Amino acid sequence: MSVDAVLFDLGGVVCRFRPERRLAGLADACRVPAERVEEVLFSSGFDHLCDLGEASQDDILLRVRDGLGFTGDLRLLQDLWCRAFEPDPEVLALVDRVRPRRTGLFTDNGPLLLDALPRAFPEVAGRFDALAFTCVLGRTKPDPEAFSAALALLGADAGSTLFVDDSARNVEAAGELGIRAVRFTDAAALAGELDAILGE
């Protein structure tokens, strides 16, 4: 079956993922050690609740204020959060190459990044027909319901969709649902795989 739609992961694929930059930025803003930021927001499981859509932006702002002493506003918090992501121009060029097929961004991320993406990274947000953030879908990868919801948001069928992710577990889960899936290693390898698959 031909490929009519392509779902791309965000962190580790479309954007290089640099979580240490976010930790450092938040630590500096709050004047606390990075280890404390990690404890309050990430190892505690709070970030996972954000990814599931169980914490709003106001909830996150309150958490960093009460738990870390943050004194900035929501806009600053968004900017600090976005420091973990660095758009990869080579991958963005590959997103352009798959057009006019529908494209979706399928990512385990919360409301801070979803709201900030068009402002912080317009070159990313503007390339996708659907932003399938798990905070909206209510499930995270590799949950089959997350994939089903992402496909529905994109208006695509499993059998005619290609999925690109850097996680072997997520790629395997997609394949079990009948979605053609490719594990991302680098832009050059992905270019060759896209040529082979989309040229069939």
CSV table of N, CA and C in Angstrom, one decimal, residues 23 26-37 67-69:
chain,number,residue,atom,x,y,z
A,23,LEU,N,17.5,22.0,31.8
A,23,LEU,CA,17.8,21.9,33.2
A,23,LEU,C,18.7,23.1,33.7
A,26,LEU,N,16.6,26.4,33.7
A,26,LEU,CA,15.7,26.4,34.8
A,26,LEU,C,16.5,26.6,36.1
A,27,ALA,N,17.6,25.9,36.3
A,27,ALA,CA,18.4,26.0,37.5
A,27,ALA,C,18.9,27.5,37.7
A,28,ASP,N,19.4,28.1,36.6
A,28,ASP,CA,19.9,29.4,36.7
A,28,ASP,C,18.7,30.4,37.0
A,29,ALA,N,17.6,30.2,36.4
A,29,ALA,CA,16.4,31.1,36.6
A,29,ALA,C,15.9,31.0,38.1
A,30,CYS,N,16.0,29.8,38.6
A,30,CYS,CA,15.4,29.6,40.0
A,30,CYS,C,16.5,29.6,41.0
A,31,ARG,N,17.8,29.7,40.6
A,31,ARG,CA,18.9,29.8,41.5
A,31,ARG,C,18.9,28.6,42.5
A,32,VAL,N,18.8,27.4,41.8
A,32,VAL,CA,18.9,26.2,42.5
A,32,VAL,C,19.7,25.2,41.7
A,33,PRO,N,20.3,24.1,42.3
A,33,PRO,CA,21.1,23.2,41.5
A,33,PRO,C,20.2,22.5,40.5
A,34,ALA,N,20.8,22.1,39.4
A,34,ALA,CA,20.1,21.4,38.3
A,34,ALA,C,19.5,20.1,38.9
A,35,GLU,N,20.2,19.5,39.8
A,35,GLU,CA,19.7,18.2,40.4
A,35,GLU,C,18.3,18.5,41.1
A,36,ARG,N,18.1,19.6,41.6
A,36,ARG,CA,16.8,20.0,42.3
A,36,ARG,C,15.7,20.1,41.2
A,37,VAL,N,16.1,20.7,40.1
A,37,VAL,CA,15.1,20.8,39.0
A,37,VAL,C,14.7,19.5,38.5
A,67,GLY,N,7.9,24.9,44.0
A,67,GLY,CA,8.9,23.9,44.3
A,67,GLY,C,10.3,24.3,44.0
A,68,LEU,N,10.5,25.4,43.2
A,68,LEU,CA,11.8,25.8,42.8
A,68,LEU,C,12.1,27.3,43.0
A,69,GLY,N,11.0,28.0,43.4
A,69,GLY,CA,11.2,29.5,43.6
A,69,GLY,C,11.3,30.3,42.4
